[in-house]
mmCIF file of C-alpha atoms in Angstrom:
data_model
loop_
_atom_site.group_PDB
_atom_site.id
_atom_site.type_symbol
_atom_site.label_atom_id
_atom_site.label_comp_id
_atom_site.label_asym_id
_atom_site.label_seq_id
_atom_site.Cartn_x
_atom_site.Cartn_y
_atom_site.Cartn_z
ATOM 1 C CA UNK J 17 14.755 32.804 -12.881
ATOM 2 C CA UNK J 18 13.533 32.141 -16.671
ATOM 3 C CA UNK J 19 13.949 29.938 -19.466
ATOM 4 C CA UNK J 20 14.567 30.796 -22.940
ATOM 5 C CA UNK J 21 14.169 29.473 -26.203
ATOM 6 C CA UNK J 22 14.075 29.326 -29.984
ATOM 7 C CA UNK J 23 10.868 31.877 -30.792
ATOM 8 C CA UNK J 24 10.014 33.249 -27.196
ATOM 9 C CA UNK J 25 8.401 36.394 -27.769
ATOM 10 C CA UNK J 26 7.897 39.204 -25.003
ATOM 11 C CA UNK J 27 4.783 39.992 -23.238
ATOM 12 C CA UNK J 28 4.214 43.265 -24.798
ATOM 13 C CA UNK J 29 4.170 41.701 -28.306
ATOM 14 C CA UNK J 30 1.967 38.682 -26.834
ATOM 15 C CA UNK J 31 -0.356 41.549 -25.490
ATOM 16 C CA UNK J 32 -0.508 43.409 -29.062
ATOM 17 C CA UNK J 33 -1.307 40.362 -30.379
ATOM 18 C CA UNK J 34 -3.968 39.419 -27.841
ATOM 19 C CA UNK J 35 -5.594 43.184 -28.835
ATOM 20 C CA UNK J 36 -5.524 42.756 -32.221
ATOM 21 C CA UNK J 37 -7.568 39.627 -32.075
ATOM 22 C CA UNK J 38 -10.322 40.654 -30.004
ATOM 23 C CA UNK J 39 -13.395 39.420 -31.076
ATOM 24 C CA UNK J 40 -16.890 41.137 -29.630
ATOM 25 C CA UNK J 41 -18.236 39.517 -26.481
ATOM 26 C CA UNK J 42 -20.852 40.955 -24.624
ATOM 27 C CA UNK J 43 -20.434 41.092 -20.500
ATOM 28 C CA UNK J 44 -22.282 38.036 -19.844
ATOM 29 C CA UNK J 45 -23.981 37.847 -16.210
ATOM 30 C CA UNK J 46 -23.858 33.914 -16.350
ATOM 31 C CA UNK J 47 -21.582 30.884 -17.311
ATOM 32 C CA UNK J 48 -19.955 31.072 -20.842
ATOM 33 C CA UNK J 49 -19.224 28.444 -23.482
ATOM 34 C CA UNK J 50 -17.235 29.583 -26.050
ATOM 35 C CA UNK J 51 -15.766 27.539 -28.885
ATOM 36 C CA UNK J 52 -12.523 28.489 -31.015
ATOM 37 C CA UNK J 53 -9.370 28.765 -30.043
ATOM 38 C CA UNK J 54 -8.428 29.523 -26.701
ATOM 39 C CA UNK J 55 -5.734 32.271 -27.528
ATOM 40 C CA UNK J 56 -8.385 34.515 -29.590
ATOM 41 C CA UNK J 57 -11.037 33.890 -26.665
ATOM 42 C CA UNK J 58 -9.210 34.703 -23.922
ATOM 43 C CA UNK J 59 -7.861 37.843 -25.912
ATOM 44 C CA UNK J 60 -11.425 38.487 -26.289
ATOM 45 C CA UNK J 61 -12.727 38.010 -22.681
ATOM 46 C CA UNK J 62 -9.796 40.429 -21.481
ATOM 47 C CA UNK J 63 -11.935 43.861 -21.874
ATOM 48 C CA UNK J 64 -14.788 42.507 -20.010
ATOM 49 C CA UNK J 65 -13.240 39.740 -17.409
ATOM 50 C CA UNK J 66 -9.812 41.312 -16.932
ATOM 51 C CA UNK J 67 -8.878 40.916 -13.193
ATOM 52 C CA UNK J 68 -12.494 39.500 -12.548
ATOM 53 C CA UNK J 69 -11.523 35.461 -12.395
ATOM 54 C CA UNK J 70 -10.988 33.935 -8.964
ATOM 55 C CA UNK J 71 -10.151 30.581 -10.111
ATOM 56 C CA UNK J 72 -8.430 28.849 -13.065
ATOM 57 C CA UNK J 73 -8.010 24.908 -13.669
ATOM 58 C CA UNK J 74 -6.348 24.045 -16.809
ATOM 59 C CA UNK J 75 -5.071 20.660 -17.974
ATOM 60 C CA UNK J 76 -3.407 21.725 -21.621
ATOM 61 C CA UNK J 77 -2.311 19.281 -23.974
ATOM 62 C CA UNK J 78 0.936 17.110 -21.822
ATOM 63 C CA UNK J 79 2.882 17.295 -25.340
ATOM 64 C CA UNK J 80 3.005 13.418 -25.876
ATOM 65 C CA UNK J 81 3.301 13.353 -29.763
ATOM 66 C CA UNK J 82 -0.159 11.181 -29.979
ATOM 67 C CA UNK J 83 -3.371 12.228 -31.583
ATOM 68 C CA UNK J 84 -6.586 11.429 -29.160
ATOM 69 C CA UNK J 85 -9.586 9.964 -31.010
ATOM 70 C CA UNK J 86 -13.276 9.358 -29.625
ATOM 71 C CA UNK J 87 -15.746 6.944 -31.005
ATOM 72 C CA UNK J 88 -19.272 5.672 -29.568
ATOM 73 C CA UNK J 89 -17.795 3.193 -27.646
ATOM 74 C CA UNK J 90 -14.214 3.905 -26.646
ATOM 75 C CA UNK J 91 -11.357 6.549 -26.137
ATOM 76 C CA UNK J 92 -8.134 5.969 -27.713
ATOM 77 C CA UNK J 93 -4.558 7.458 -28.405
ATOM 78 C CA UNK J 94 -4.588 5.656 -31.650
ATOM 79 C CA UNK J 95 -7.125 5.358 -33.650
ATOM 80 C CA UNK J 96 -7.825 1.931 -35.391
ATOM 81 C CA UNK J 97 -11.466 2.976 -36.795
ATOM 82 C CA UNK J 98 -11.792 4.705 -40.028
ATOM 83 C CA UNK J 99 -15.254 6.145 -38.215
ATOM 84 C CA UNK J 100 -13.532 7.456 -35.376
ATOM 85 C CA UNK J 101 -13.372 11.611 -34.408
ATOM 86 C CA UNK J 102 -10.472 12.880 -33.678
ATOM 87 C CA UNK J 103 -10.634 14.844 -29.988
ATOM 88 C CA UNK J 104 -7.526 16.695 -30.659
ATOM 89 C CA UNK J 105 -3.970 16.388 -31.376
ATOM 90 C CA UNK J 106 -1.326 16.918 -29.136
ATOM 91 C CA UNK J 107 2.181 17.480 -31.407
ATOM 92 C CA UNK J 108 4.476 20.302 -30.742
ATOM 93 C CA UNK J 109 8.211 20.129 -30.530
ATOM 94 C CA UNK J 110 9.301 21.628 -27.288
ATOM 95 C CA UNK J 111 10.075 25.433 -27.671
ATOM 96 C CA UNK J 112 6.702 25.445 -29.711
ATOM 97 C CA UNK J 113 4.595 23.855 -26.986
ATOM 98 C CA UNK J 114 6.357 26.032 -24.191
ATOM 99 C CA UNK J 115 5.424 28.963 -26.165
ATOM 100 C CA UNK J 116 1.953 27.763 -27.001
ATOM 101 C CA UNK J 117 1.361 27.299 -23.155
ATOM 102 C CA UNK J 118 3.126 30.441 -21.790
ATOM 103 C CA UNK J 119 1.128 32.915 -24.460
ATOM 104 C CA UNK J 120 -1.865 31.658 -22.537
ATOM 105 C CA UNK J 121 -0.655 32.095 -19.210
ATOM 106 C CA UNK J 122 0.019 35.667 -19.821
ATOM 107 C CA UNK J 123 -3.535 35.880 -21.130
ATOM 108 C CA UNK J 124 -4.601 34.070 -18.140
ATOM 109 C CA UNK J 125 -2.882 36.088 -15.652
ATOM 110 C CA UNK J 126 -4.678 39.289 -16.684
ATOM 111 C CA UNK J 127 -7.527 37.927 -16.031
ATOM 112 C CA UNK J 128 -7.102 36.587 -12.637
ATOM 113 C CA UNK J 129 -8.288 38.670 -9.890
ATOM 114 C CA UNK J 130 -6.159 39.707 -6.786
ATOM 115 C CA UNK J 131 -7.993 37.149 -4.718
ATOM 116 C CA UNK J 132 -7.171 34.420 -7.420
ATOM 117 C CA UNK J 133 -5.771 31.362 -8.384
ATOM 118 C CA UNK J 134 -4.357 29.337 -10.796
ATOM 119 C CA UNK J 135 -4.017 25.353 -11.123
ATOM 120 C CA UNK J 136 -1.924 24.113 -13.913
ATOM 121 C CA UNK J 137 -2.553 19.944 -14.910
ATOM 122 C CA UNK J 138 0.611 18.863 -16.509
ATOM 123 C CA UNK J 139 2.736 15.290 -16.783
ATOM 124 C CA UNK J 140 6.388 15.126 -16.107
ATOM 125 C CA UNK J 141 7.807 14.999 -18.944
ATOM 126 C CA UNK J 142 7.217 18.918 -19.631
ATOM 127 C CA UNK J 143 5.976 20.072 -15.901
ATOM 128 C CA UNK J 144 9.703 21.182 -15.006
ATOM 129 C CA UNK J 145 9.956 23.666 -18.119
ATOM 130 C CA UNK J 146 6.311 24.830 -17.635
ATOM 131 C CA UNK J 147 7.158 25.372 -13.403
ATOM 132 C CA UNK J 148 10.007 28.158 -14.664
ATOM 133 C CA UNK J 149 7.511 29.527 -17.003
ATOM 134 C CA UNK J 150 4.567 29.907 -14.285
ATOM 135 C CA UNK J 151 7.514 31.701 -12.059
ATOM 136 C CA UNK J 152 8.213 33.958 -14.373
ATOM 137 C CA UNK J 153 5.023 35.123 -15.038
ATOM 138 C CA UNK J 154 3.100 34.530 -11.700
ATOM 139 C CA UNK J 155 6.256 35.598 -9.789
ATOM 140 C CA UNK J 156 8.253 32.713 -7.738
ATOM 141 C CA UNK J 157 6.710 34.258 -4.393
ATOM 142 C CA UNK J 158 3.218 33.288 -5.682
ATOM 143 C CA UNK J 159 4.298 29.897 -6.162
ATOM 144 C CA UNK J 160 2.123 28.152 -3.555
ATOM 145 C CA UNK J 161 2.008 23.892 -4.392
ATOM 146 C CA UNK J 162 4.031 21.642 -6.351
ATOM 147 C CA UNK J 163 1.125 18.678 -6.038
ATOM 148 C CA UNK J 164 1.388 14.964 -7.012
ATOM 149 C CA UNK J 165 -1.536 13.531 -7.932
ATOM 150 C CA UNK J 166 -2.093 9.554 -8.160
ATOM 151 C CA UNK J 167 -3.329 9.233 -11.554
ATOM 152 C CA UNK J 168 -3.982 5.313 -12.036
ATOM 153 C CA UNK J 169 -3.035 2.161 -9.893
ATOM 154 C CA UNK J 170 0.115 0.065 -10.222
ATOM 155 C CA UNK J 171 0.889 -0.802 -14.142
ATOM 156 C CA UNK J 172 3.654 -3.046 -15.480
ATOM 157 C CA UNK J 173 6.259 -1.311 -17.766
ATOM 158 C CA UNK J 174 8.382 -3.130 -20.278
ATOM 159 C CA UNK J 175 10.571 -0.044 -20.324
ATOM 160 C CA UNK J 176 13.768 -0.014 -17.722
ATOM 161 C CA UNK J 177 12.373 2.600 -15.585
ATOM 162 C CA UNK J 178 9.812 2.897 -12.485
ATOM 163 C CA UNK J 179 6.267 2.688 -13.080
ATOM 164 C CA UNK J 180 4.434 6.219 -14.035
ATOM 165 C CA UNK J 181 1.551 6.343 -11.417
ATOM 166 C CA UNK J 182 1.551 10.418 -11.333
ATOM 167 C CA UNK J 183 1.105 13.907 -12.875
ATOM 168 C CA UNK J 184 1.672 17.293 -11.166
ATOM 169 C CA UNK J 185 -0.286 20.343 -10.492
ATOM 170 C CA UNK J 186 1.139 23.541 -9.900
ATOM 171 C CA UNK J 187 -0.398 25.810 -7.608
ATOM 172 C CA UNK J 188 0.068 29.649 -7.875
ATOM 173 C CA UNK J 189 -1.824 32.994 -6.301
ATOM 174 C CA UNK J 190 -2.169 36.189 -8.363
ATOM 175 C CA UNK J 191 -1.383 37.509 -5.037
ATOM 176 C CA UNK J 192 0.403 35.180 -2.159
ATOM 177 C CA UNK J 193 -1.414 37.242 0.418
ATOM 178 C CA UNK J 194 -5.061 37.333 -0.905
ATOM 179 C CA UNK J 195 -5.884 34.690 -2.760
ATOM 180 C CA UNK J 196 -8.816 32.570 -1.651
ATOM 181 C CA UNK J 197 -7.996 29.767 0.536
ATOM 182 C CA UNK J 198 -10.851 27.751 2.706
ATOM 183 C CA UNK J 199 -8.836 25.384 4.269
ATOM 184 C CA UNK J 200 -11.380 22.264 3.168
ATOM 185 C CA UNK J 201 -10.449 19.321 4.989
ATOM 186 C CA UNK J 202 -11.389 15.522 4.064
ATOM 187 C CA UNK J 203 -13.492 13.319 6.227
ATOM 188 C CA UNK J 204 -11.842 10.460 8.217
ATOM 189 C CA UNK J 205 -12.276 7.297 6.681
ATOM 190 C CA UNK J 206 -12.859 4.251 8.552
ATOM 191 C CA UNK J 207 -9.402 3.178 8.589
ATOM 192 C CA UNK J 208 -8.278 6.814 9.743
ATOM 193 C CA UNK J 209 -10.351 6.806 12.487
ATOM 194 C CA UNK J 210 -9.137 3.134 13.758
ATOM 195 C CA UNK J 211 -5.984 4.466 13.783
ATOM 196 C CA UNK J 212 -6.061 7.665 15.094
ATOM 197 C CA UNK J 213 -9.218 6.876 17.931
ATOM 198 C CA UNK J 214 -7.957 3.509 19.166
ATOM 199 C CA UNK J 215 -10.497 3.901 22.521
ATOM 200 C CA UNK J 216 -14.009 2.734 22.416
ATOM 201 C CA UNK J 217 -16.540 4.381 25.218
ATOM 202 C CA UNK J 218 -19.525 2.355 26.496
ATOM 203 C CA UNK J 219 -21.769 3.605 23.765
ATOM 204 C CA UNK J 220 -19.202 2.452 21.287
ATOM 205 C CA UNK J 221 -17.992 6.032 20.176
ATOM 206 C CA UNK J 222 -14.321 5.709 18.977
ATOM 207 C CA UNK J 223 -12.292 8.678 20.816
ATOM 208 C CA UNK J 224 -8.293 9.414 21.902
ATOM 209 C CA UNK J 225 -7.340 11.564 24.310
ATOM 210 C CA UNK J 226 -5.111 15.382 25.017
ATOM 211 C CA UNK J 227 -3.356 16.385 27.998
ATOM 212 C CA UNK J 228 -5.462 19.132 29.775
ATOM 213 C CA UNK J 229 -2.681 21.512 29.492
ATOM 214 C CA UNK J 230 -0.572 23.524 26.826
ATOM 215 C CA UNK J 231 2.827 24.947 26.317
ATOM 216 C CA UNK J 232 2.986 28.385 27.704
ATOM 217 C CA UNK J 233 2.597 29.856 31.509
ATOM 218 C CA UNK J 234 -0.201 32.754 32.364
ATOM 219 C CA UNK J 235 -1.166 34.736 34.963
ATOM 220 C CA UNK J 236 -4.758 34.588 34.445
ATOM 221 C CA UNK J 237 -7.424 31.783 35.468
ATOM 222 C CA UNK J 238 -5.553 29.053 33.236
ATOM 223 C CA UNK J 239 -2.355 29.505 35.542
ATOM 224 C CA UNK J 240 -4.573 28.746 38.778
ATOM 225 C CA UNK J 241 -5.017 26.014 40.490
ATOM 226 C CA UNK J 242 -7.797 23.055 39.330
ATOM 227 C CA UNK J 243 -8.710 19.663 41.313
ATOM 228 C CA UNK J 244 -5.979 20.307 43.689
ATOM 229 C CA UNK J 245 -3.197 20.942 40.936
ATOM 230 C CA UNK J 246 -1.699 23.347 39.320
ATOM 231 C CA UNK J 247 -0.093 22.940 36.011
ATOM 232 C CA UNK J 248 2.900 21.373 35.292
ATOM 233 C CA UNK J 249 5.637 23.912 35.035
ATOM 234 C CA UNK J 250 6.149 25.931 31.544
ATOM 235 C CA UNK J 251 2.537 25.062 30.860
ATOM 236 C CA UNK J 252 -1.409 26.229 31.410
ATOM 237 C CA UNK J 253 -4.549 24.543 31.505
ATOM 238 C CA UNK J 254 -6.137 24.532 27.887
ATOM 239 C CA UNK J 255 -9.508 26.378 29.346
ATOM 240 C CA UNK J 256 -10.321 27.906 32.462
ATOM 241 C CA UNK J 257 -11.125 25.749 35.553
ATOM 242 C CA UNK J 258 -14.900 26.272 35.302
ATOM 243 C CA UNK J 259 -14.888 25.043 32.107
ATOM 244 C CA UNK J 260 -12.439 22.101 32.699
ATOM 245 C CA UNK J 261 -15.069 21.317 35.879
ATOM 246 C CA UNK J 262 -17.943 21.221 33.326
ATOM 247 C CA UNK J 263 -15.930 19.158 30.937
ATOM 248 C CA UNK J 264 -15.786 16.615 34.100
ATOM 249 C CA UNK J 265 -19.271 16.727 34.759
ATOM 250 C CA UNK J 266 -19.947 15.413 31.657
ATOM 251 C CA UNK J 267 -17.083 12.758 31.759
ATOM 252 C CA UNK J 268 -15.326 14.695 28.766
ATOM 253 C CA UNK J 269 -12.327 14.234 31.016
ATOM 254 C CA UNK J 270 -10.705 10.412 31.642
ATOM 255 C CA UNK J 271 -8.646 10.145 34.504
ATOM 256 C CA UNK J 272 -5.751 7.572 34.665
ATOM 257 C CA UNK J 273 -4.847 5.323 37.339
ATOM 258 C CA UNK J 274 -2.315 7.611 38.755
ATOM 259 C CA UNK J 275 -4.981 10.710 38.674
ATOM 260 C CA UNK J 276 -3.376 11.821 35.546
ATOM 261 C CA UNK J 277 -6.554 13.830 33.727
ATOM 262 C CA UNK J 278 -6.968 13.842 29.895
ATOM 263 C CA UNK J 279 -9.606 15.478 27.621
ATOM 264 C CA UNK J 280 -11.688 13.085 25.140
ATOM 265 C CA UNK J 281 -11.549 13.885 21.742
ATOM 266 C CA UNK J 282 -14.341 11.632 19.541
ATOM 267 C CA UNK J 283 -13.767 10.567 15.957
ATOM 268 C CA UNK J 284 -17.268 11.635 15.293
ATOM 269 C CA UNK J 285 -16.549 15.189 16.264
ATOM 270 C CA UNK J 286 -13.487 15.606 14.474
ATOM 271 C CA UNK J 287 -13.244 18.140 11.527
ATOM 272 C CA UNK J 288 -11.268 16.240 8.927
ATOM 273 C CA UNK J 289 -7.760 15.817 7.656
ATOM 274 C CA UNK J 290 -5.997 18.828 6.273
ATOM 275 C CA UNK J 291 -5.477 18.412 2.619
ATOM 276 C CA UNK J 292 -1.967 17.573 1.784
ATOM 277 C CA UNK J 293 0.098 18.009 -1.399
ATOM 278 C CA UNK J 294 0.055 14.034 -2.588
ATOM 279 C CA UNK J 295 -3.673 13.224 -3.902
ATOM 280 C CA UNK J 296 -5.124 10.342 -4.609
ATOM 281 C CA UNK J 297 -7.843 11.102 -7.291
ATOM 282 C CA UNK J 298 -7.686 8.317 -10.176
ATOM 283 C CA UNK J 299 -8.742 8.946 -13.581
ATOM 284 C CA UNK J 300 -12.210 7.924 -14.569
ATOM 285 C CA UNK J 301 -12.176 3.836 -15.854
ATOM 286 C CA UNK J 302 -14.130 4.254 -18.573
ATOM 287 C CA UNK J 303 -13.690 8.174 -19.848
ATOM 288 C CA UNK J 304 -16.120 9.758 -21.915
ATOM 289 C CA UNK J 305 -13.279 11.996 -23.535
ATOM 290 C CA UNK J 306 -9.540 11.376 -23.325
ATOM 291 C CA UNK J 307 -8.288 13.653 -20.755
ATOM 292 C CA UNK J 308 -11.194 13.365 -19.000
ATOM 293 C CA UNK J 309 -10.311 14.235 -14.912
ATOM 294 C CA UNK J 310 -11.738 12.963 -11.438
ATOM 295 C CA UNK J 311 -14.760 15.131 -11.039
ATOM 296 C CA UNK J 312 -14.248 15.074 -7.071
ATOM 297 C CA UNK J 313 -10.623 16.535 -7.465
ATOM 298 C CA UNK J 314 -12.066 19.433 -9.234
ATOM 299 C CA UNK J 315 -14.908 19.753 -7.056
ATOM 300 C CA UNK J 316 -12.660 20.003 -4.184
ATOM 301 C CA UNK J 317 -10.142 22.699 -5.800
ATOM 302 C CA UNK J 318 -13.310 24.915 -6.610
ATOM 303 C CA UNK J 319 -14.500 24.752 -2.823
ATOM 304 C CA UNK J 320 -10.700 25.361 -1.613
ATOM 305 C CA UNK J 321 -10.172 28.294 -3.868
ATOM 306 C CA UNK J 322 -13.215 29.802 -4.965
ATOM 307 C CA UNK J 323 -16.086 31.468 -3.292
ATOM 308 C CA UNK J 324 -20.046 31.166 -4.044
ATOM 309 C CA UNK J 325 -19.781 34.686 -6.146
ATOM 310 C CA UNK J 326 -16.482 33.372 -7.994
ATOM 311 C CA UNK J 327 -16.198 32.792 -11.559
ATOM 312 C CA UNK J 328 -14.205 29.588 -12.805
ATOM 313 C CA UNK J 329 -12.377 29.194 -15.734
ATOM 314 C CA UNK J 330 -10.680 26.178 -17.882
ATOM 315 C CA UNK J 331 -9.627 27.379 -21.768
ATOM 316 C CA UNK J 332 -8.611 23.349 -22.021
ATOM 317 C CA UNK J 333 -12.403 22.452 -21.356
ATOM 318 C CA UNK J 334 -12.224 19.076 -22.977
ATOM 319 C CA UNK J 335 -14.287 16.927 -20.986
ATOM 320 C CA UNK J 336 -16.009 19.906 -19.215
ATOM 321 C CA UNK J 337 -15.544 18.056 -15.951
ATOM 322 C CA UNK J 338 -14.199 21.694 -14.323
ATOM 323 C CA UNK J 339 -17.607 23.282 -15.992
ATOM 324 C CA UNK J 340 -19.869 20.682 -14.164
ATOM 325 C CA UNK J 341 -17.775 20.587 -11.277
ATOM 326 C CA UNK J 342 -18.253 24.496 -10.981
ATOM 327 C CA UNK J 343 -21.801 24.299 -12.272
ATOM 328 C CA UNK J 344 -22.513 21.457 -9.441
ATOM 329 C CA UNK J 345 -21.058 24.044 -6.712
ATOM 330 C CA UNK J 346 -22.955 26.938 -7.714
ATOM 331 C CA UNK J 347 -20.376 28.558 -9.294
ATOM 332 C CA UNK J 348 -20.009 30.698 -12.698
ATOM 333 C CA UNK J 349 -18.059 29.365 -14.732
ATOM 334 C CA UNK J 350 -16.437 30.300 -18.546
ATOM 335 C CA UNK J 351 -15.574 27.502 -20.632
ATOM 336 C CA UNK J 352 -13.589 27.534 -24.207
ATOM 337 C CA UNK J 353 -12.284 24.533 -26.389
ATOM 338 C CA UNK J 354 -12.410 24.308 -30.252
ATOM 339 C CA UNK J 355 -12.850 20.431 -30.711
ATOM 340 C CA UNK J 356 -16.199 19.389 -32.339
ATOM 341 C CA UNK J 357 -15.908 16.532 -30.167
ATOM 342 C CA UNK J 358 -15.143 18.488 -26.874
ATOM 343 C CA UNK J 359 -18.461 20.383 -27.098
ATOM 344 C CA UNK J 360 -20.671 17.720 -28.100
ATOM 345 C CA UNK J 361 -19.202 16.181 -24.695
ATOM 346 C CA UNK J 362 -20.008 19.305 -22.826
ATOM 347 C CA UNK J 363 -23.289 19.698 -24.004
ATOM 348 C CA UNK J 364 -24.405 16.223 -23.089
ATOM 349 C CA UNK J 365 -22.985 16.780 -19.697
ATOM 350 C CA UNK J 366 -24.545 19.844 -19.289
ATOM 351 C CA UNK J 367 -27.775 19.595 -20.995
ATOM 352 C CA UNK J 368 -29.488 20.796 -18.174
ATOM 353 C CA UNK J 369 -27.664 23.750 -17.146
ATOM 354 C CA UNK J 370 -28.121 27.587 -18.244
ATOM 355 C CA UNK J 371 -25.371 29.094 -20.158
ATOM 356 C CA UNK J 372 -24.277 31.548 -23.012
ATOM 357 C CA UNK J 373 -23.068 29.485 -25.941
ATOM 358 C CA UNK J 374 -20.447 31.649 -28.535
ATOM 359 C CA UNK J 375 -18.808 30.589 -31.576
ATOM 360 C CA UNK J 376 -15.989 32.227 -32.436
#
């Protein structure tokens, strides 16, 4: 699968361009903040960090044909004040935009480790084109998820279309069989507990019950008699009869009026819900930077797809939320942005962090 357009370069030409633009950057044993064009910055990182980055999250411009500004009191897409500063300009024609993203994705692929992953945050206007580009660069077999992110509360729109509440995140692995994925779960909220655990015991603990048997027959202890009964045909006890006796002694087996046993499962012992591909992480109500994303979402991504010894990279650092999330979780990080406004915000948010700062 590939997409063709005017101005599309070969990978060989892009990598040669990167080689020619390398600037001297020493190998930093810690976090790193770079100011400058991110193609140049990524090119300069390659000699030291190729195949060493475990997690990349990027939130590039969405090709909105807007200029984003910020002043001391508010963030805006259209500045009404003479003293408002331009955070960044998001104005390219579609082929230019696609190639802009593609060139950087090729360098990011070279930086990813074999256990690495990339999350690319984009809107639905250009996302479908970028998905094809990512299939080209990372391989369609390494595609993991197309994640829907609920970005805002419902809004009223004048246009003749449905309201726009979502954007998308494309999740790819460098190697689909080796990528870090820590099976992070989400704690149940009170509504979840009430829905999933409808019974309440004498101590006020919510619980539900599951059968004491499971599918499949066995010839071992889990297929033997317990309490004068055998498992139903085609099934076996979930654990051996001795352990079932212990559960029964502890009051953890509930017997129905028809003398059918079921094991109690308590809400406060539940390990949480597996995360699905629709995320409800609304943008901050009062952002300090035009593209600021939900910090909890970024902390979840980093917890899910990196380890304590991992390096996290964001080459469209913006407000620095990815860097702050990585810092909060004890990861090393590399942030890149060329905007003066971005660096002002990042330095303020990471004022207590230790990192190397380099202007290219």
